[in-house]
mmCIF file of C-alpha atoms in Angstrom:
data_model
loop_
_atom_site.group_PDB
_atom_site.id
_atom_site.type_symbol
_atom_site.label_atom_id
_atom_site.label_comp_id
_atom_site.label_asym_id
_atom_site.label_seq_id
_atom_site.Cartn_x
_atom_site.Cartn_y
_atom_site.Cartn_z
ATOM 1 C CA MET W 27 -22.171 24.393 38.236
ATOM 2 C CA ALA W 28 -19.438 22.303 40.213
ATOM 3 C CA LYS W 29 -18.364 24.168 43.350
ATOM 4 C CA ASN W 30 -14.762 24.477 43.700
ATOM 5 C CA ILE W 31 -12.876 22.956 46.559
ATOM 6 C CA GLN W 32 -11.769 25.336 49.094
ATOM 7 C CA SER W 33 -8.771 23.511 50.687
ATOM 8 C CA LEU W 34 -7.093 23.741 47.146
ATOM 9 C CA GLU W 35 -8.096 27.067 46.682
ATOM 10 C CA ARG W 36 -6.392 28.118 49.757
ATOM 11 C CA ALA W 37 -3.546 25.839 48.971
ATOM 12 C CA ALA W 38 -2.999 27.464 45.493
ATOM 13 C CA ALA W 39 -3.316 30.901 47.097
ATOM 14 C CA MET W 40 -0.485 29.837 49.661
ATOM 15 C CA LEU W 41 1.940 28.955 46.786
ATOM 16 C CA ARG W 42 1.047 31.980 44.771
ATOM 17 C CA LEU W 43 1.992 34.154 48.044
ATOM 18 C CA LEU W 44 5.105 32.300 48.575
ATOM 19 C CA ALA W 45 6.121 32.412 44.834
ATOM 20 C CA GLY W 46 5.623 36.395 44.690
ATOM 21 C CA GLY W 47 7.740 37.136 47.813
ATOM 22 C CA GLU W 48 11.422 37.796 47.887
ATOM 23 C CA ARG W 49 11.712 36.389 51.508
ATOM 24 C CA ARG W 50 10.681 33.149 53.310
ATOM 25 C CA LEU W 51 7.306 33.378 55.308
ATOM 26 C CA GLY W 52 6.475 32.774 58.628
ATOM 27 C CA LEU W 53 3.392 30.702 59.651
ATOM 28 C CA SER W 54 1.609 34.131 60.893
ATOM 29 C CA GLU W 55 2.240 36.193 58.025
ATOM 30 C CA ILE W 56 0.913 33.399 55.636
ATOM 31 C CA ALA W 57 -2.036 33.002 57.943
ATOM 32 C CA SER W 58 -2.351 36.756 57.954
ATOM 33 C CA ALA W 59 -2.075 37.649 54.353
ATOM 34 C CA LEU W 60 -4.388 34.916 53.602
ATOM 35 C CA GLY W 61 -7.019 35.702 56.279
ATOM 36 C CA LEU W 62 -6.709 32.209 57.642
ATOM 37 C CA ALA W 63 -6.770 30.657 61.077
ATOM 38 C CA LYS W 64 -3.188 29.485 62.284
ATOM 39 C CA GLY W 65 -4.310 26.062 62.683
ATOM 40 C CA THR W 66 -5.768 26.022 58.910
ATOM 41 C CA ALA W 67 -2.578 27.504 57.441
ATOM 42 C CA HIS W 68 -0.518 25.259 59.247
ATOM 43 C CA GLY W 69 -2.392 21.981 58.120
ATOM 44 C CA ILE W 70 -2.215 22.884 54.342
ATOM 45 C CA LEU W 71 1.519 23.833 54.687
ATOM 46 C CA ARG W 72 2.129 20.469 56.682
ATOM 47 C CA THR W 73 0.222 19.234 53.706
ATOM 48 C CA LEU W 74 2.486 20.840 50.987
ATOM 49 C CA GLN W 75 5.612 20.172 52.921
ATOM 50 C CA GLN W 76 4.978 16.570 53.059
ATOM 51 C CA GLU W 77 4.572 16.539 49.196
ATOM 52 C CA GLY W 78 7.847 18.556 48.485
ATOM 53 C CA PHE W 79 5.876 21.709 47.312
ATOM 54 C CA VAL W 80 6.973 23.821 50.564
ATOM 55 C CA GLU W 81 10.180 23.651 52.324
ATOM 56 C CA GLN W 82 10.567 24.903 55.687
ATOM 57 C CA GLU W 83 13.858 26.609 57.276
ATOM 58 C CA THR W 84 15.023 24.541 60.143
ATOM 59 C CA ALA W 85 16.423 27.180 61.977
ATOM 60 C CA SER W 86 13.729 29.931 61.568
ATOM 61 C CA GLY W 87 10.848 27.842 60.702
ATOM 62 C CA ARG W 88 10.016 29.954 57.883
ATOM 63 C CA TYR W 89 8.481 28.670 54.810
ATOM 64 C CA GLN W 90 9.356 28.860 51.076
ATOM 65 C CA LEU W 91 8.649 26.761 47.809
ATOM 66 C CA GLY W 92 10.066 23.397 47.822
ATOM 67 C CA ALA W 93 11.903 21.158 45.024
ATOM 68 C CA GLU W 94 9.030 19.371 43.558
ATOM 69 C CA LEU W 95 7.376 22.593 42.290
ATOM 70 C CA LEU W 96 10.732 23.329 40.317
ATOM 71 C CA ARG W 97 10.676 19.561 39.132
ATOM 72 C CA LEU W 98 7.239 20.123 38.003
ATOM 73 C CA GLY W 99 8.053 23.499 36.134
ATOM 74 C CA ASN W 100 10.899 22.250 34.399
ATOM 75 C CA SER W 101 8.779 18.885 33.310
ATOM 76 C CA TYR W 102 6.361 21.526 31.778
ATOM 77 C CA LEU W 103 9.042 23.554 29.930
ATOM 78 C CA ASP W 104 10.781 20.549 28.711
ATOM 79 C CA VAL W 105 7.524 19.330 27.313
ATOM 80 C CA HIS W 106 6.561 22.729 25.567
ATOM 81 C CA GLU W 107 10.056 23.396 24.002
ATOM 82 C CA LEU W 108 9.891 19.534 22.905
ATOM 83 C CA ARG W 109 6.657 20.147 21.100
ATOM 84 C CA ALA W 110 7.692 23.743 19.908
ATOM 85 C CA ARG W 111 11.003 22.322 18.456
ATOM 86 C CA ALA W 112 9.425 19.546 16.730
ATOM 87 C CA LEU W 113 6.592 21.355 15.239
ATOM 88 C CA VAL W 114 8.315 22.283 11.596
ATOM 89 C CA TRP W 115 10.359 18.674 11.720
ATOM 90 C CA THR W 116 6.760 16.803 12.312
ATOM 91 C CA ASP W 117 5.184 18.467 9.881
ATOM 92 C CA ASP W 118 7.820 17.660 7.162
ATOM 93 C CA LEU W 119 7.835 14.001 8.288
ATOM 94 C CA ALA W 120 3.927 13.550 7.855
ATOM 95 C CA ARG W 121 4.505 15.278 4.291
ATOM 96 C CA SER W 122 7.185 13.327 3.359
ATOM 97 C CA SER W 123 5.621 9.737 4.702
ATOM 98 C CA GLY W 124 2.097 10.585 3.675
ATOM 99 C CA GLU W 125 1.300 9.039 7.473
ATOM 100 C CA SER W 126 0.404 10.176 10.963
ATOM 101 C CA VAL W 127 2.846 11.435 13.248
ATOM 102 C CA TYR W 128 2.833 11.330 16.937
ATOM 103 C CA LEU W 129 5.348 12.824 19.696
ATOM 104 C CA GLY W 130 5.338 10.928 22.929
ATOM 105 C CA VAL W 131 7.026 11.650 26.199
ATOM 106 C CA LEU W 132 6.864 9.486 29.429
ATOM 107 C CA HIS W 133 3.714 9.822 31.714
ATOM 108 C CA GLN W 134 2.291 7.786 34.433
ATOM 109 C CA GLN W 135 3.557 4.265 33.132
ATOM 110 C CA GLY W 136 2.415 4.996 29.476
ATOM 111 C CA VAL W 137 3.180 7.348 26.501
ATOM 112 C CA LEU W 138 1.722 10.752 26.531
ATOM 113 C CA ILE W 139 1.018 11.941 23.125
ATOM 114 C CA VAL W 140 1.631 15.510 23.184
ATOM 115 C CA HIS W 141 1.936 16.380 19.552
ATOM 116 C CA HIS W 142 0.013 14.764 16.414
ATOM 117 C CA VAL W 143 0.243 15.719 13.189
ATOM 118 C CA PHE W 144 -2.736 14.190 10.410
ATOM 119 C CA ARG W 145 -2.201 12.175 8.020
ATOM 120 C CA PRO W 146 -1.945 14.487 4.872
ATOM 121 C CA ASP W 147 -4.947 13.353 2.728
ATOM 122 C CA ASP W 148 -8.405 13.541 3.115
ATOM 123 C CA SER W 149 -9.405 10.949 5.204
ATOM 124 C CA ARG W 150 -11.492 11.690 8.602
ATOM 125 C CA GLN W 151 -9.181 11.699 11.460
ATOM 126 C CA VAL W 152 -9.415 12.024 15.307
ATOM 127 C CA LEU W 153 -6.811 14.503 17.015
ATOM 128 C CA GLU W 154 -5.056 12.265 19.746
ATOM 129 C CA VAL W 155 -3.287 14.724 21.963
ATOM 130 C CA GLY W 156 -3.530 14.005 25.341
ATOM 131 C CA ALA W 157 -4.088 10.140 24.616
ATOM 132 C CA MET W 158 -2.051 7.533 26.446
ATOM 133 C CA GLN W 159 -0.282 4.554 24.626
ATOM 134 C CA PRO W 160 1.254 1.447 26.142
ATOM 135 C CA LEU W 161 5.031 1.104 27.020
ATOM 136 C CA HIS W 162 5.755 -2.521 26.127
ATOM 137 C CA SER W 163 3.693 -2.544 22.694
ATOM 138 C CA THR W 164 3.963 0.592 21.079
ATOM 139 C CA ALA W 165 6.978 1.950 18.945
ATOM 140 C CA LEU W 166 7.058 5.231 20.858
ATOM 141 C CA GLY W 167 6.833 3.154 24.255
ATOM 142 C CA LYS W 168 9.751 0.555 23.065
ATOM 143 C CA VAL W 169 11.816 3.775 22.295
ATOM 144 C CA LEU W 170 11.352 5.292 25.400
ATOM 145 C CA SER W 171 11.687 2.114 27.608
ATOM 146 C CA ALA W 172 15.033 1.368 25.416
ATOM 147 C CA TYR W 173 16.534 4.711 26.067
ATOM 148 C CA ASP W 174 15.040 5.968 29.459
ATOM 149 C CA PRO W 175 16.092 4.020 32.808
ATOM 150 C CA VAL W 176 12.703 5.709 34.665
ATOM 151 C CA ALA W 177 10.319 4.219 31.762
ATOM 152 C CA HIS W 178 12.474 1.038 31.321
ATOM 153 C CA SER W 179 11.578 0.313 35.196
ATOM 154 C CA GLU W 180 7.902 0.799 34.509
ATOM 155 C CA ALA W 181 7.911 -1.369 31.721
ATOM 156 C CA VAL W 182 9.351 -4.307 33.396
ATOM 157 C CA GLU W 183 7.429 -3.812 36.458
ATOM 158 C CA ALA W 184 3.971 -3.184 34.896
ATOM 159 C CA GLU W 185 1.623 -5.906 33.941
ATOM 160 C CA ARG W 186 2.289 -6.193 30.065
ATOM 161 C CA ARG W 187 -1.122 -6.957 28.428
ATOM 162 C CA ALA W 188 -1.320 -8.687 25.383
ATOM 163 C CA PHE W 189 -3.617 -6.590 22.637
ATOM 164 C CA THR W 190 -3.205 -8.824 19.683
ATOM 165 C CA ASP W 191 -1.366 -12.490 19.197
ATOM 166 C CA LEU W 192 1.895 -10.447 18.434
ATOM 167 C CA THR W 193 1.981 -8.697 21.327
ATOM 168 C CA VAL W 194 5.628 -9.552 23.240
ATOM 169 C CA CYS W 195 4.452 -9.955 27.023
ATOM 170 C CA ASP W 196 7.131 -12.018 28.863
ATOM 171 C CA LYS W 197 10.244 -10.287 30.465
ATOM 172 C CA ASP W 198 12.878 -12.097 28.593
ATOM 173 C CA GLY W 199 11.474 -11.530 25.113
ATOM 174 C CA PHE W 200 10.641 -7.701 25.984
ATOM 175 C CA GLU W 201 14.220 -7.047 27.164
ATOM 176 C CA GLY W 202 15.445 -8.428 23.506
ATOM 177 C CA VAL W 203 13.036 -6.321 21.965
ATOM 178 C CA LEU W 204 14.486 -3.188 23.864
ATOM 179 C CA ASP W 205 18.049 -4.435 22.894
ATOM 180 C CA LEU W 206 17.406 -4.702 19.387
ATOM 181 C CA THR W 207 15.828 -1.455 19.571
ATOM 182 C CA ARG W 208 19.027 0.087 20.983
ATOM 183 C CA ALA W 209 21.121 -1.786 18.193
ATOM 184 C CA ARG W 210 19.003 -0.158 15.497
ATOM 185 C CA GLY W 211 18.353 3.233 16.967
ATOM 186 C CA TYR W 212 14.324 3.173 16.145
ATOM 187 C CA ALA W 213 11.623 0.673 17.649
ATOM 188 C CA SER W 214 8.458 -0.822 15.733
ATOM 189 C CA ASP W 215 4.993 -1.946 16.170
ATOM 190 C CA VAL W 216 3.511 -4.217 13.645
ATOM 191 C CA GLU W 217 -0.062 -5.212 14.566
ATOM 192 C CA GLU W 218 1.351 -5.698 18.419
ATOM 193 C CA THR W 219 -1.213 -2.946 19.697
ATOM 194 C CA TRP W 220 -3.931 -2.389 16.880
ATOM 195 C CA GLU W 221 -4.345 -5.240 14.081
ATOM 196 C CA GLY W 222 -3.766 -3.568 10.747
ATOM 197 C CA ILE W 223 -1.768 -0.822 11.993
ATOM 198 C CA ALA W 224 1.959 -0.503 11.878
ATOM 199 C CA SER W 225 4.230 1.979 13.425
ATOM 200 C CA VAL W 226 8.147 3.073 13.599
ATOM 201 C CA ALA W 227 9.669 5.659 15.913
ATOM 202 C CA ALA W 228 13.140 7.064 17.260
ATOM 203 C CA PRO W 229 14.225 8.699 20.348
ATOM 204 C CA ILE W 230 14.548 12.388 20.882
ATOM 205 C CA HIS W 231 17.656 13.573 23.370
ATOM 206 C CA ASP W 232 17.912 17.111 24.920
ATOM 207 C CA ARG W 233 21.274 18.863 24.977
ATOM 208 C CA ARG W 234 22.337 16.647 28.042
ATOM 209 C CA ARG W 235 21.960 13.767 25.703
ATOM 210 C CA MET W 236 18.887 12.792 27.750
ATOM 211 C CA PRO W 237 15.831 11.290 26.369
ATOM 212 C CA VAL W 238 12.971 13.282 26.322
ATOM 213 C CA GLY W 239 10.477 11.946 24.120
ATOM 214 C CA ALA W 240 10.018 9.770 20.949
ATOM 215 C CA VAL W 241 8.697 10.411 17.711
ATOM 216 C CA GLY W 242 7.088 8.197 15.085
ATOM 217 C CA ILE W 243 4.693 7.368 12.237
ATOM 218 C CA THR W 244 1.949 5.338 12.200
ATOM 219 C CA GLY W 245 -0.168 3.843 9.552
ATOM 220 C CA ALA W 246 -1.826 0.627 8.011
ATOM 221 C CA VAL W 247 0.536 -1.892 7.733
ATOM 222 C CA GLU W 248 0.077 -2.282 3.726
ATOM 223 C CA ARG W 249 1.624 1.285 3.447
ATOM 224 C CA VAL W 250 4.093 1.013 6.282
ATOM 225 C CA ARG W 251 5.597 -2.402 4.900
ATOM 226 C CA ASP W 252 7.232 -3.323 1.615
ATOM 227 C CA LYS W 253 6.311 -5.939 -0.792
ATOM 228 C CA GLU W 254 8.324 -8.449 0.916
ATOM 229 C CA GLY W 255 6.451 -7.631 4.498
ATOM 230 C CA GLU W 256 9.618 -5.281 5.834
ATOM 231 C CA LEU W 257 9.243 -2.136 7.149
ATOM 232 C CA ARG W 258 10.126 0.320 4.431
ATOM 233 C CA PRO W 259 13.579 1.725 4.638
ATOM 234 C CA ASP W 260 12.737 5.061 3.832
ATOM 235 C CA LEU W 261 10.117 5.321 6.222
ATOM 236 C CA ILE W 262 12.580 4.309 9.175
ATOM 237 C CA ALA W 263 15.083 6.786 7.669
ATOM 238 C CA ALA W 264 12.702 9.660 7.548
ATOM 239 C CA VAL W 265 11.907 8.717 11.283
ATOM 240 C CA ARG W 266 15.326 8.487 12.517
ATOM 241 C CA ASP W 267 16.323 12.138 10.516
ATOM 242 C CA CYS W 268 13.326 13.439 12.109
ATOM 243 C CA ALA W 269 14.124 12.641 15.604
ATOM 244 C CA ARG W 270 18.054 13.507 15.182
ATOM 245 C CA ALA W 271 16.778 16.837 13.606
ATOM 246 C CA VAL W 272 14.571 17.797 16.784
ATOM 247 C CA SER W 273 17.555 16.539 18.877
ATOM 248 C CA ARG W 274 20.044 19.084 17.443
ATOM 249 C CA ASP W 275 17.423 21.636 17.963
ATOM 250 C CA LEU W 276 17.302 21.019 21.324
ATOM 251 C CA GLY W 277 21.067 21.255 21.486
ATOM 252 C CA ALA W 278 21.843 17.325 21.701
ATOM 253 C CA GLY W 279 24.315 17.986 18.847
ATOM 254 C CA ARG W 280 24.832 14.907 16.211
ATOM 255 C CA PHE W 281 24.026 11.466 16.844
#
């Protein structure tokens, strides 16, 4: 069995101690409460402070939890709420479209899949929650890049790899794709990431009208496109309706 890392255990205990108190704590109080030498406690606090997890009051020198923990906590709550609000609507989208449904958020220069509804048939499928998708080639990624300034910066600054002959990699071409995405209100990926696979995705906004994620369907090209080779309008409408419904549940109002 792998051993726990002692310094991380001590840092976690320190954060719990600061979270449980109603006042700021001094170095001596923290060291005493955790049974640590002052030098050890100070080293951990200094590291936590540099990372923004702990703040030190200038006048008293006492410590309290930092803003970075609040940001991380809000991020977790936002994703948790997004997934909870989307459950019913994504199930309905899978049933009406007959395709797999994915819910994604921006994470580490990519799209993190936080919810996945299987295609409603008897085919063998693999749950992809926790998987990462690229920003520049997938429908989910294009939506996030088009509506989220942070995602846009990361997609533009990152290396845009060609997954197939149809992947748009040059900057001007990619910016054109994002302009089209904003104009249409949805993004598509037709064999740009995986051969034989097509996707459609639309943005989800929160009560502040900020983009918090994207929802989309993915399936075989021959099912997602019509006889003329165009994306099926009914699938585009269903994805956009789903995104608007989740956005309304998050307090965004009508789009």
